[in-house]
Coordinates of C-alpha atoms and ligand atoms in Angstrom, one line a residue:
Chain A
M1 CA -25.9 -159.3 -92.9
S2 CA -25.8 -162.8 -94.3
L3 CA -24.6 -162.8 -97.9
N4 CA -24.9 -166.4 -98.4
V5 CA -24.6 -168.2 -101.7
S6 CA -28.2 -169.3 -102.0
A7 CA -29.3 -165.8 -101.5
I8 CA -27.2 -164.6 -104.4
S9 CA -28.0 -167.4 -106.6
S10 CA -31.8 -166.9 -106.0
L11 CA -31.2 -163.5 -107.6
F12 CA -30.6 -165.1 -110.9
S13 CA -33.3 -167.7 -110.8
S14 CA -35.8 -165.3 -112.2
D15 CA -39.0 -165.4 -110.1
S16 CA -41.5 -163.7 -112.4
Q17 CA -44.2 -164.1 -109.8
A18 CA -42.3 -162.2 -107.1
D19 CA -41.4 -159.6 -109.6
K20 CA -45.0 -159.2 -110.5
V21 CA -46.3 -158.6 -107.1
V22 CA -44.0 -155.6 -106.5
P23 CA -45.1 -152.8 -108.9
P24 CA -42.6 -151.3 -111.2
T25 CA -40.2 -149.0 -109.3
G26 CA -40.1 -146.3 -111.9
F27 CA -37.6 -143.5 -111.4
T28 CA -35.7 -145.3 -108.6
A29 CA -34.8 -148.0 -111.1
T30 CA -33.6 -145.5 -113.6
L31 CA -31.6 -143.7 -110.9
T32 CA -29.9 -146.9 -109.9
L33 CA -29.1 -147.8 -113.5
F34 CA -27.7 -144.4 -114.2
S35 CA -25.6 -144.0 -111.0
A36 CA -24.2 -147.5 -111.4
A37 CA -23.2 -146.7 -115.0
A38 CA -21.7 -143.3 -114.1
M39 CA -19.9 -144.7 -111.1
S40 CA -18.5 -147.7 -112.9
F41 CA -17.3 -145.3 -115.7
L42 CA -15.3 -143.4 -113.1
A43 CA -14.2 -146.5 -111.4
V44 CA -12.5 -147.7 -114.6
F45 CA -10.4 -144.5 -114.6
A46 CA -9.5 -144.8 -111.0
L47 CA -8.5 -148.4 -111.6
A48 CA -6.4 -147.4 -114.7
L49 CA -4.8 -144.6 -112.7
S50 CA -3.8 -146.9 -109.8
L51 CA -2.6 -149.6 -112.0
A52 CA -0.5 -147.3 -114.2
T53 CA 1.0 -145.4 -111.2
G54 CA 1.7 -148.8 -109.7
R55 CA 3.6 -149.9 -112.7
L56 CA 5.4 -146.6 -112.7
A57 CA 6.4 -146.8 -109.1
E58 CA 7.7 -150.3 -109.6
R59 CA 9.7 -149.4 -112.7
W60 CA 11.3 -146.4 -111.1
G61 CA 11.8 -148.2 -107.9
A62 CA 13.6 -151.0 -109.7
E63 CA 15.8 -148.7 -111.6
L64 CA 16.5 -146.8 -108.4
A65 CA 17.6 -150.0 -106.8
R66 CA 19.9 -151.2 -109.5
T67 CA 22.0 -148.4 -111.2
S68 CA 23.7 -145.2 -110.5
T69 CA 26.1 -143.1 -112.3
I70 CA 29.5 -141.6 -111.5
R71 CA 30.5 -138.5 -113.4
I72 CA 34.1 -137.5 -113.7
S73 CA 34.9 -133.9 -114.6
A74 CA 38.6 -133.3 -114.8
P75 CA 41.1 -131.4 -116.8
E76 CA 41.7 -133.2 -120.1
G77 CA 45.0 -134.7 -119.2
Q78 CA 43.7 -136.3 -116.0
L79 CA 40.3 -137.6 -117.2
L80 CA 41.5 -141.0 -118.3
A81 CA 43.7 -141.5 -115.2
Q82 CA 40.9 -140.5 -112.8
T83 CA 38.4 -142.7 -114.6
E84 CA 40.7 -145.7 -114.2
A85 CA 41.2 -144.8 -110.6
A86 CA 37.6 -144.6 -110.0
L87 CA 37.0 -147.9 -111.7
R88 CA 39.6 -149.5 -109.4
V89 CA 37.9 -148.1 -106.4
L90 CA 34.6 -149.4 -107.5
E91 CA 36.0 -152.9 -108.1
T92 CA 36.6 -153.1 -104.4
T93 CA 33.4 -151.5 -103.2
K94 CA 30.9 -153.6 -101.5
G95 CA 27.5 -153.6 -103.2
V96 CA 28.8 -152.9 -106.7
L97 CA 28.2 -155.7 -109.1
S98 CA 30.0 -154.1 -112.0
A99 CA 31.1 -150.7 -113.3
R100 CA 32.1 -149.5 -116.7
A101 CA 32.9 -146.4 -118.4
L102 CA 30.5 -145.3 -121.2
T103 CA 32.0 -145.2 -124.6
A104 CA 32.2 -141.9 -126.5
E105 CA 29.3 -143.2 -128.8
E106 CA 27.1 -143.9 -125.8
Q107 CA 27.7 -140.5 -124.4
Q108 CA 27.0 -139.0 -127.6
A109 CA 23.7 -140.9 -127.9
L110 CA 22.7 -139.6 -124.4
L111 CA 23.4 -136.1 -125.4
E112 CA 21.8 -136.3 -128.8
P113 CA 18.2 -135.4 -127.8
W114 CA 19.5 -132.1 -126.4
F115 CA 22.3 -131.1 -128.8
G116 CA 21.6 -133.0 -132.0
P117 CA 23.6 -135.7 -133.7
D118 CA 26.4 -133.5 -135.0
L119 CA 27.9 -132.6 -131.7
P120 CA 31.7 -132.5 -131.9
L121 CA 32.1 -134.4 -128.6
E122 CA 35.9 -134.4 -128.7
A123 CA 36.0 -130.7 -128.8
L124 CA 34.0 -130.2 -125.6
P125 CA 35.1 -130.9 -122.1
I126 CA 32.4 -133.5 -121.6
P127 CA 32.7 -135.4 -118.3
Q128 CA 33.2 -139.1 -118.4
L129 CA 30.3 -141.2 -117.2
I130 CA 30.7 -144.5 -115.4
E131 CA 27.6 -146.7 -115.1
V132 CA 27.5 -148.6 -111.9
I133 CA 25.3 -151.7 -111.5
E134 CA 24.5 -152.5 -108.0
E135 CA 23.9 -155.7 -106.2
G136 CA 22.1 -156.6 -103.0
D137 CA 21.2 -153.4 -101.1
G138 CA 23.5 -151.2 -103.2
F139 CA 26.7 -149.5 -102.0
D140 CA 27.1 -146.9 -99.2
A141 CA 27.1 -143.6 -101.2
E142 CA 28.8 -141.6 -98.4
G143 CA 31.7 -144.1 -98.0
L144 CA 32.2 -144.3 -101.8
R145 CA 32.3 -140.5 -102.1
L146 CA 35.0 -140.3 -99.4
R147 CA 37.1 -142.9 -101.1
L148 CA 36.7 -141.4 -104.5
S149 CA 37.6 -137.9 -103.3
A150 CA 41.1 -139.3 -102.5
E151 CA 41.7 -141.3 -105.6
A152 CA 39.7 -139.4 -108.3
P153 CA 38.9 -135.8 -106.9
G154 CA 36.9 -135.1 -110.1
A155 CA 34.4 -137.9 -109.4
V156 CA 30.8 -137.0 -108.5
V157 CA 28.6 -139.9 -107.4
D158 CA 25.2 -139.2 -109.0
D159 CA 22.9 -140.8 -106.6
H160 CA 19.7 -141.6 -108.5
T161 CA 17.8 -141.8 -105.4
R162 CA 18.1 -138.0 -105.1
W163 CA 15.6 -137.4 -107.9
C164 CA 14.1 -140.8 -108.2
R165 CA 12.8 -141.3 -104.7
P166 CA 10.4 -138.3 -104.7
L167 CA 9.0 -139.6 -108.0
V168 CA 8.5 -143.0 -106.6
R169 CA 6.8 -141.5 -103.5
A170 CA 4.6 -139.4 -105.8
A171 CA 3.7 -142.4 -107.9
T172 CA 2.9 -144.4 -104.7
R173 CA 0.8 -141.7 -103.4
L174 CA -1.1 -141.4 -106.7
R175 CA -1.7 -145.1 -106.6
M176 CA -3.1 -144.8 -103.1
L177 CA -5.3 -141.8 -104.3
G178 CA -6.6 -144.1 -107.1
L179 CA -7.5 -146.9 -104.7
F180 CA -9.0 -144.4 -102.3
S181 CA -11.1 -143.0 -105.2
I182 CA -12.4 -146.6 -105.9
L183 CA -13.4 -146.9 -102.3
L184 CA -15.2 -143.6 -102.4
I185 CA -16.9 -144.5 -105.6
G186 CA -18.0 -147.8 -104.0
L187 CA -19.4 -146.0 -100.9
A188 CA -21.1 -143.3 -103.0
T189 CA -22.7 -146.1 -105.1
A190 CA -23.9 -147.9 -102.0
A191 CA -25.3 -144.6 -100.7
M192 CA -27.2 -143.9 -104.0
I193 CA -28.6 -147.3 -104.3
T194 CA -29.6 -147.2 -100.6
L195 CA -31.5 -144.0 -101.2
A196 CA -33.2 -145.4 -104.4
A197 CA -34.1 -148.6 -102.6
N198 CA -35.5 -146.7 -99.6
A199 CA -37.5 -144.5 -101.9
A200 CA -38.9 -147.6 -103.7
L201 CA -39.7 -149.3 -100.4
A202 CA -41.3 -146.2 -98.9
A203 CA -43.5 -145.9 -102.0
N204 CA -44.5 -149.5 -101.6
T205 CA -45.3 -149.8 -97.9
Q206 CA -48.9 -150.5 -98.7
V207 CA -48.0 -153.3 -101.1
I208 CA -45.5 -154.7 -98.6
S209 CA -48.1 -154.7 -95.8
V210 CA -50.6 -156.5 -98.0
L211 CA -48.0 -159.1 -98.9
R212 CA -47.3 -159.6 -95.2
L213 CA -51.0 -160.0 -94.5
V214 CA -51.4 -162.8 -97.0
G215 CA -48.5 -164.7 -95.6
A216 CA -45.3 -163.6 -97.5
R217 CA -42.1 -164.2 -95.7
D218 CA -39.6 -161.3 -95.3
S219 CA -37.2 -163.0 -97.6
Y220 CA -39.8 -163.2 -100.4
I221 CA -40.6 -159.5 -100.2
S222 CA -37.0 -158.5 -99.7
S223 CA -35.7 -160.6 -102.5
A224 CA -38.1 -159.1 -105.0
F225 CA -36.5 -155.7 -104.3
E226 CA -33.0 -157.1 -104.1
R227 CA -33.3 -158.8 -107.5
R228 CA -34.6 -155.7 -109.1
F229 CA -31.9 -153.4 -107.8
T230 CA -29.1 -155.8 -108.2
L231 CA -29.9 -156.5 -111.7
R232 CA -30.3 -152.9 -112.5
A233 CA -27.0 -152.1 -110.8
L234 CA -25.3 -155.0 -112.7
S235 CA -26.5 -153.8 -116.1
G236 CA -25.8 -150.2 -115.4
A237 CA -22.2 -151.0 -114.2
A238 CA -21.7 -153.2 -117.3
V239 CA -22.6 -150.3 -119.6
G240 CA -20.4 -148.0 -117.5
V241 CA -17.4 -150.3 -117.6
G242 CA -17.8 -150.9 -121.3
L243 CA -17.8 -147.2 -122.0
G244 CA -15.0 -146.6 -119.6
C245 CA -12.8 -149.2 -121.2
L246 CA -13.6 -147.9 -124.6
A247 CA -12.5 -144.4 -123.5
V248 CA -9.2 -145.8 -122.0
F249 CA -8.6 -147.8 -125.1
L250 CA -9.1 -144.8 -127.2
L251 CA -6.7 -142.5 -125.2
P252 CA -4.2 -141.1 -127.7
S253 CA -0.9 -142.9 -127.3
A254 CA 2.2 -140.7 -127.1
Q255 CA 4.7 -143.5 -127.0
A256 CA 7.6 -141.4 -128.3
T257 CA 7.4 -138.7 -125.6
G258 CA 7.0 -141.5 -123.1
G259 CA 6.3 -140.4 -119.5
F260 CA 3.4 -140.7 -117.4
L261 CA 0.3 -140.2 -119.7
T262 CA 1.1 -143.1 -122.0
G263 CA 1.1 -145.3 -119.1
L264 CA -2.5 -144.5 -118.2
G265 CA -4.3 -147.6 -119.6
F266 CA -4.4 -151.3 -119.0
Q267 CA -1.7 -153.6 -120.2
G268 CA -2.1 -157.3 -121.0
W269 CA -4.3 -159.2 -118.6
H270 CA -4.9 -156.1 -116.6
W271 CA -7.7 -155.4 -119.1
L272 CA -9.5 -158.1 -117.0
W273 CA -9.5 -155.9 -113.8
P274 CA -12.5 -153.7 -115.0
A275 CA -14.5 -156.9 -115.3
I276 CA -14.8 -157.2 -111.6
I277 CA -16.5 -153.8 -111.3
P278 CA -20.0 -154.9 -112.5
P279 CA -20.2 -157.9 -110.0
L280 CA -18.9 -155.8 -107.2
T281 CA -21.5 -153.1 -108.0
A282 CA -24.1 -155.8 -108.0
L283 CA -22.9 -157.0 -104.6
V284 CA -23.0 -153.5 -103.2
A285 CA -26.5 -153.0 -104.5
F286 CA -27.6 -156.3 -103.2
A287 CA -26.3 -155.6 -99.7
A288 CA -27.7 -152.0 -99.8
T289 CA -31.1 -153.1 -100.9
R290 CA -31.3 -156.0 -98.4
T291 CA -30.4 -153.8 -95.5
A292 CA -33.0 -151.2 -96.6
A293 CA -35.7 -153.8 -97.1
R294 CA -35.0 -155.6 -93.8
R295 CA -35.3 -152.2 -92.0
T296 CA -38.6 -151.4 -93.7
L297 CA -40.0 -154.8 -92.9
G298 CA -38.9 -154.6 -89.4
N299 CA -41.4 -151.8 -88.8
M300 CA -44.3 -153.9 -89.7
R301 CA -45.7 -157.2 -88.4
Chain B
M1 CA -56.7 -173.3 -82.9
I2 CA -56.9 -169.8 -81.6
E3 CA -57.0 -169.1 -77.9
L4 CA -57.3 -165.8 -76.0
E5 CA -56.6 -165.9 -72.3
N6 CA -57.3 -162.9 -70.2
V7 CA -56.3 -160.7 -73.1
G8 CA -56.2 -157.0 -72.8
Y9 CA -55.3 -154.5 -75.4
S10 CA -54.4 -150.8 -74.7
Y11 CA -52.9 -148.2 -76.9
G12 CA -52.1 -144.5 -76.4
G13 CA -55.8 -143.7 -76.1
G14 CA -56.4 -146.0 -73.3
E15 CA -57.7 -149.6 -72.7
L16 CA -59.8 -150.9 -75.6
L17 CA -60.2 -154.5 -74.7
S18 CA -59.9 -156.1 -71.3
D19 CA -59.8 -159.5 -69.8
I20 CA -61.0 -161.3 -72.8
S21 CA -60.9 -165.1 -72.9
L22 CA -62.1 -167.1 -75.9
K23 CA -61.3 -170.4 -77.5
L24 CA -62.1 -171.0 -81.1
Q25 CA -62.6 -174.8 -81.4
S26 CA -62.0 -176.4 -84.7
G27 CA -65.2 -176.3 -86.9
S28 CA -66.9 -173.7 -84.7
F29 CA -68.8 -170.7 -86.0
H30 CA -68.7 -167.3 -84.2
F31 CA -70.2 -164.0 -84.7
L32 CA -68.7 -161.0 -83.1
T33 CA -70.8 -157.9 -82.7
G34 CA -70.6 -154.6 -80.8
P35 CA -71.0 -150.9 -81.6
S36 CA -68.7 -149.2 -84.0
G37 CA -65.4 -148.5 -82.3
A38 CA -65.9 -151.3 -79.7
G39 CA -62.8 -153.1 -80.9
K40 CA -64.1 -155.9 -83.2
T41 CA -61.4 -155.3 -85.8
T42 CA -58.8 -155.0 -83.0
M43 CA -59.9 -158.3 -81.6
L44 CA -59.6 -160.0 -85.1
K45 CA -56.1 -158.6 -85.5
L46 CA -55.2 -160.1 -82.2
C47 CA -56.5 -163.5 -83.5
Y48 CA -54.2 -163.5 -86.6
G49 CA -51.1 -162.0 -85.0
A50 CA -51.3 -158.5 -86.4
L51 CA -51.4 -157.1 -82.9
I52 CA -49.7 -158.3 -79.8
P53 CA -51.9 -158.2 -76.6
T54 CA -50.8 -155.8 -74.0
A55 CA -52.1 -158.2 -71.3
G56 CA -52.8 -161.9 -71.2
H57 CA -51.9 -164.4 -73.8
V58 CA -52.9 -165.1 -77.4
R59 CA -52.0 -168.6 -78.6
L60 CA -52.2 -169.4 -82.4
F61 CA -52.0 -173.0 -83.1
E62 CA -50.6 -173.7 -79.7
A63 CA -47.8 -171.0 -79.9
D64 CA -47.9 -167.8 -77.9
V65 CA -47.9 -164.9 -80.4
R66 CA -45.1 -163.2 -78.4
D67 CA -42.8 -166.2 -79.2
L68 CA -43.5 -166.2 -82.9
E69 CA -40.6 -165.3 -85.2
R70 CA -41.5 -163.2 -88.3
D71 CA -41.4 -166.3 -90.5
D72 CA -43.8 -168.0 -88.0
V73 CA -46.2 -165.1 -88.3
A74 CA -46.1 -165.6 -92.1
M75 CA -46.9 -169.3 -91.6
V76 CA -49.8 -168.4 -89.3
R77 CA -51.2 -166.0 -92.0
R78 CA -51.2 -169.0 -94.4
R79 CA -53.4 -171.0 -92.0
V80 CA -55.8 -168.2 -91.2
G81 CA -57.7 -166.7 -94.1
V82 CA -58.7 -163.1 -93.3
V83 CA -61.3 -160.9 -95.0
H84 CA -60.2 -157.4 -94.1
Q85 CA -62.7 -154.7 -93.5
D86 CA -61.0 -152.6 -96.1
C87 CA -60.2 -155.5 -98.3
Q88 CA -56.5 -154.6 -99.0
F89 CA -55.8 -155.4 -102.6
L90 CA -52.8 -154.7 -104.8
D91 CA -54.2 -152.4 -107.3
H92 CA -51.7 -153.2 -110.0
L93 CA -52.7 -156.8 -110.1
T94 CA -55.9 -158.2 -111.7
V95 CA -58.7 -159.6 -109.5
A96 CA -57.6 -163.1 -110.5
D97 CA -54.0 -162.4 -109.5
N98 CA -55.1 -160.8 -106.2
I99 CA -57.2 -163.9 -105.4
A100 CA -54.2 -166.0 -106.2
L101 CA -51.8 -163.8 -104.1
P102 CA -51.5 -166.0 -101.0
L103 CA -50.6 -168.9 -103.4
M104 CA -48.0 -166.8 -105.1
V105 CA -46.3 -165.6 -102.0
S106 CA -46.1 -169.0 -100.5
G107 CA -44.4 -170.4 -103.6
G108 CA -47.5 -172.5 -104.6
D109 CA -47.8 -173.9 -108.0
L110 CA -50.2 -171.5 -109.8
L111 CA -50.6 -173.8 -112.8
A112 CA -51.6 -176.8 -110.7
E113 CA -54.1 -174.6 -108.7
S114 CA -55.5 -172.9 -111.8
A115 CA -58.6 -175.0 -111.9
N116 CA -59.1 -174.5 -108.3
L117 CA -58.7 -170.8 -108.8
K118 CA -61.3 -170.7 -111.6
E119 CA -63.7 -172.6 -109.5
L120 CA -63.2 -170.3 -106.6
T121 CA -63.7 -167.2 -108.8
N122 CA -66.8 -168.7 -110.1
W123 CA -68.0 -169.6 -106.6
V124 CA -67.9 -165.9 -105.6
G125 CA -69.5 -164.9 -108.9
L126 CA -66.5 -163.0 -110.2
T127 CA -65.6 -165.0 -113.3
N128 CA -66.4 -162.1 -115.7
R129 CA -64.5 -159.6 -113.5
A130 CA -61.3 -161.8 -113.2
N131 CA -59.2 -159.6 -115.5
A132 CA -60.4 -156.3 -114.0
Y133 CA -58.4 -154.3 -111.5
P134 CA -59.5 -153.8 -107.9
P135 CA -60.3 -150.1 -108.3
E136 CA -62.8 -151.0 -110.9
L137 CA -64.8 -153.2 -108.6
S138 CA -68.0 -152.4 -106.7
G139 CA -68.0 -152.6 -102.9
G140 CA -69.7 -156.0 -103.0
E141 CA -67.4 -157.4 -105.7
R142 CA -64.4 -156.3 -103.6
Q143 CA -65.8 -158.2 -100.6
R144 CA -66.3 -161.3 -102.7
A145 CA -62.9 -161.1 -104.1
A146 CA -61.5 -160.6 -100.5
L147 CA -63.4 -163.8 -99.4
A148 CA -62.1 -165.7 -102.3
R149 CA -58.5 -164.6 -101.4
A150 CA -59.1 -165.6 -97.8
V151 CA -60.0 -169.2 -98.7
I152 CA -57.6 -169.9 -101.6
M153 CA -55.0 -171.5 -99.2
S154 CA -57.8 -173.7 -97.8
P155 CA -57.0 -172.3 -94.3
D156 CA -58.1 -173.9 -91.0
V157 CA -59.6 -170.7 -89.8
I158 CA -61.4 -167.8 -91.6
L159 CA -61.7 -164.5 -89.9
A160 CA -64.0 -162.1 -91.7
D161 CA -64.3 -158.4 -90.8
E162 CA -67.7 -156.9 -91.9
P163 CA -67.8 -159.2 -95.0
T164 CA -71.2 -158.0 -95.9
G165 CA -70.6 -154.3 -95.1
N166 CA -71.0 -153.0 -98.6
V167 CA -73.6 -155.3 -100.1
D168 CA -77.4 -155.6 -100.4
W169 CA -79.4 -158.2 -98.6
E170 CA -79.4 -160.6 -101.4
M171 CA -75.6 -160.5 -101.8
S172 CA -75.0 -160.7 -98.1
Q173 CA -77.1 -163.9 -98.0
R174 CA -75.0 -165.3 -100.8
L175 CA -71.8 -164.4 -98.9
L176 CA -73.2 -166.0 -95.8
R177 CA -74.1 -169.2 -97.6
L178 CA -70.4 -169.3 -98.8
L179 CA -69.2 -169.0 -95.3
V180 CA -71.6 -171.6 -94.0
E181 CA -70.6 -173.9 -96.7
L182 CA -67.0 -173.4 -95.7
N183 CA -68.0 -174.2 -92.1
R184 CA -69.6 -177.4 -93.2
M185 CA -66.3 -178.3 -94.8
G186 CA -64.8 -178.1 -91.3
K187 CA -63.4 -174.6 -91.3
T188 CA -63.4 -172.5 -88.2
I189 CA -65.2 -169.2 -88.8
M190 CA -65.5 -165.9 -87.0
I191 CA -67.4 -163.0 -88.5
A192 CA -67.3 -159.5 -87.1
T193 CA -70.5 -157.7 -88.1
H194 CA -73.1 -155.3 -86.7
D195 CA -75.6 -156.6 -89.1
L196 CA -78.0 -158.3 -86.6
A197 CA -80.4 -159.5 -89.4
L198 CA -77.5 -161.4 -91.0
I199 CA -76.9 -163.2 -87.7
R200 CA -80.5 -164.2 -87.4
A201 CA -80.5 -165.4 -90.9
A202 CA -77.4 -167.5 -90.2
K203 CA -78.8 -169.2 -87.2
A204 CA -81.3 -171.0 -89.4
H205 CA -78.4 -172.7 -91.2
V206 CA -75.7 -173.1 -88.6
Q207 CA -75.0 -173.6 -85.0
A208 CA -73.4 -170.3 -84.3
R209 CA -72.3 -168.6 -81.1
V210 CA -72.8 -164.8 -80.9
L211 CA -70.3 -162.7 -79.0
R212 CA -70.6 -159.1 -78.2
I213 CA -68.0 -156.6 -77.1
S214 CA -69.4 -154.1 -74.7
N215 CA -67.5 -152.0 -72.2
R216 CA -64.3 -153.6 -73.3
R217 CA -65.4 -157.0 -72.3
L218 CA -66.6 -160.0 -74.3
Q219 CA -70.0 -161.5 -73.5
L220 CA -72.2 -164.1 -74.9
A221 CA -75.1 -162.2 -76.7
G222 CA -78.6 -162.7 -75.5
A223 CA -81.2 -165.3 -76.7
D224 CA -82.8 -162.7 -79.0
L225 CA -80.0 -163.3 -81.4
Ligands
ATP1 N1 -53.1 -148.4 -82.2 C1 -54.2 -147.5 -82.1 N2 -54.0 -146.2 -82.1 C2 -55.1 -145.4 -82.1 N3 -56.3 -145.8 -82.0 C3 -56.6 -147.1 -82.0 C4 -55.5 -148.1 -82.0 N4 -56.0 -149.2 -82.0 C5 -57.4 -149.1 -82.0 N5 -57.7 -147.8 -81.9 C6 -59.1 -147.3 -81.7 O1 -59.8 -148.2 -81.1 C7 -61.2 -148.2 -81.5 C8 -61.6 -149.5 -81.9 O2 -61.2 -149.8 -83.3 P1 -61.8 -151.1 -84.1 O3 -61.4 -150.9 -85.4 O4 -61.3 -152.3 -83.4 O5 -63.3 -151.0 -83.8 P2 -64.5 -151.9 -84.6 O6 -65.3 -152.4 -83.6 O7 -63.9 -152.7 -85.6 O8 -65.3 -150.7 -85.2 P3 -66.1 -150.7 -86.7 O9 -67.4 -151.4 -86.4 O10 -66.4 -149.3 -87.0 O11 -65.3 -151.4 -87.7 C9 -61.2 -147.1 -82.6 O12 -61.7 -145.9 -82.1 C10 -59.8 -147.0 -83.1 O13 -59.6 -145.7 -83.5
MG2 MG1 -63.9 -152.8 -87.6

């Protein structure tokens, strides 16, 4: 298969003569238009999914790498002492950039979504939280636990990785699924266009043999079909992508509740990604039609 | 131009042609006769590269057909005008477009050739049928259109398979005159026909060799023709 530049550019230099000698290809053309549109519509969502999950995995992965929390639960009298002890330990721990105890207000703010703003924090035995910012590859959680158990027995190292890692894995997996869907969509599009092109070619064997008899080159005959199917696929895909983007754009935003669904969409220049779908579809159609045409032509002299 | 050397052609049903040698010299005029099913059409197909011989060699413009690439075959078709027995038109194009088809597929300039095309259409008497579609034509009109299409590229060789098969005597004389005229212009002509009266009529105008396929062999026909 030679997908050279001149072959592709010849697609766009409309050769009305070559288009005329091949009769209208009827339902196969409509089929191509429709399947290209439908598949591109789906591809937009698969693309949005993999971009969003990619962003999610990245964000969670970054958080995972950078911060963790140490929680100190101790009888009221010891809380302050143990907190200071823990901070001292952290100062000398490799992989810790900085550590600081959260203020009462910050703790209150953290709890607010669950208990409301009027929580009498002082009256409750709330553990003290220490926010640890890591550097490099982070600290050795097991070693830290051991050292803390001596100095501040009430300290619990809350390893974010415990809950974050499966989420990152899930997001990464989803992203793979998204990319895999795009691949499947591409293959299905190629299959459908091949079927349509084969049907069109089979319906036109008589025409093709007459064209050969009067001295048409294979490239002339084949490009008449290529042009037709490529342009149909291109315009179908453009419509599908347009509708798909509109649908993504109109997805209700649920910024406040955050989470996964709000992320499904394109951000910034990522809106340009869907633009590659129509040319890619056209390329797939071009290759599929050319293969089908060359095969049909190979059977006649 | 076209040269057959000890050519044999067999298909599933057996041997149809055997040990045929023939040289079509430039400017020559040949008739090819023989009973129906003798292999006239088959031999013409061998002469324009539509079939490959199962024995011997066919050389088209010095090149062995077996060595021709697909694009070379296309080039040969542009130098050999063929009037097919069943005409072979594109039914969705007008008569004028069908006549111009070899020009179209070879990327010729239709505009520049339009005068030529008109003249040719007139020459075969189809001017008022130019915008009709092939299925609307009579047998004789189809054959004249096929002849016009065969000569539009001004080919060196014209191979005509039963060009007068569907027409009355008058029309067949007219078609013959067209072919004789082309021969005078230097074209090499071979006509397959079993119309012996046509051959006799032609001999009054042109120096023609008459070949006959009989029992798979090619022979020179007797002096009665
Ligand atoms: N590939 C093939 N397969 C089957 N039969 C074939 C094949 N090639 C030729 N034939 C047979 O060979 C015979 C000769 O065919 P051909 O068309 O050459 O005859 P013809 O002399 O042109 O006859 P007509 O005068 O009726 O046109 C026919 O019986 C045809 O069916
Ligand atoms: Mg015949």
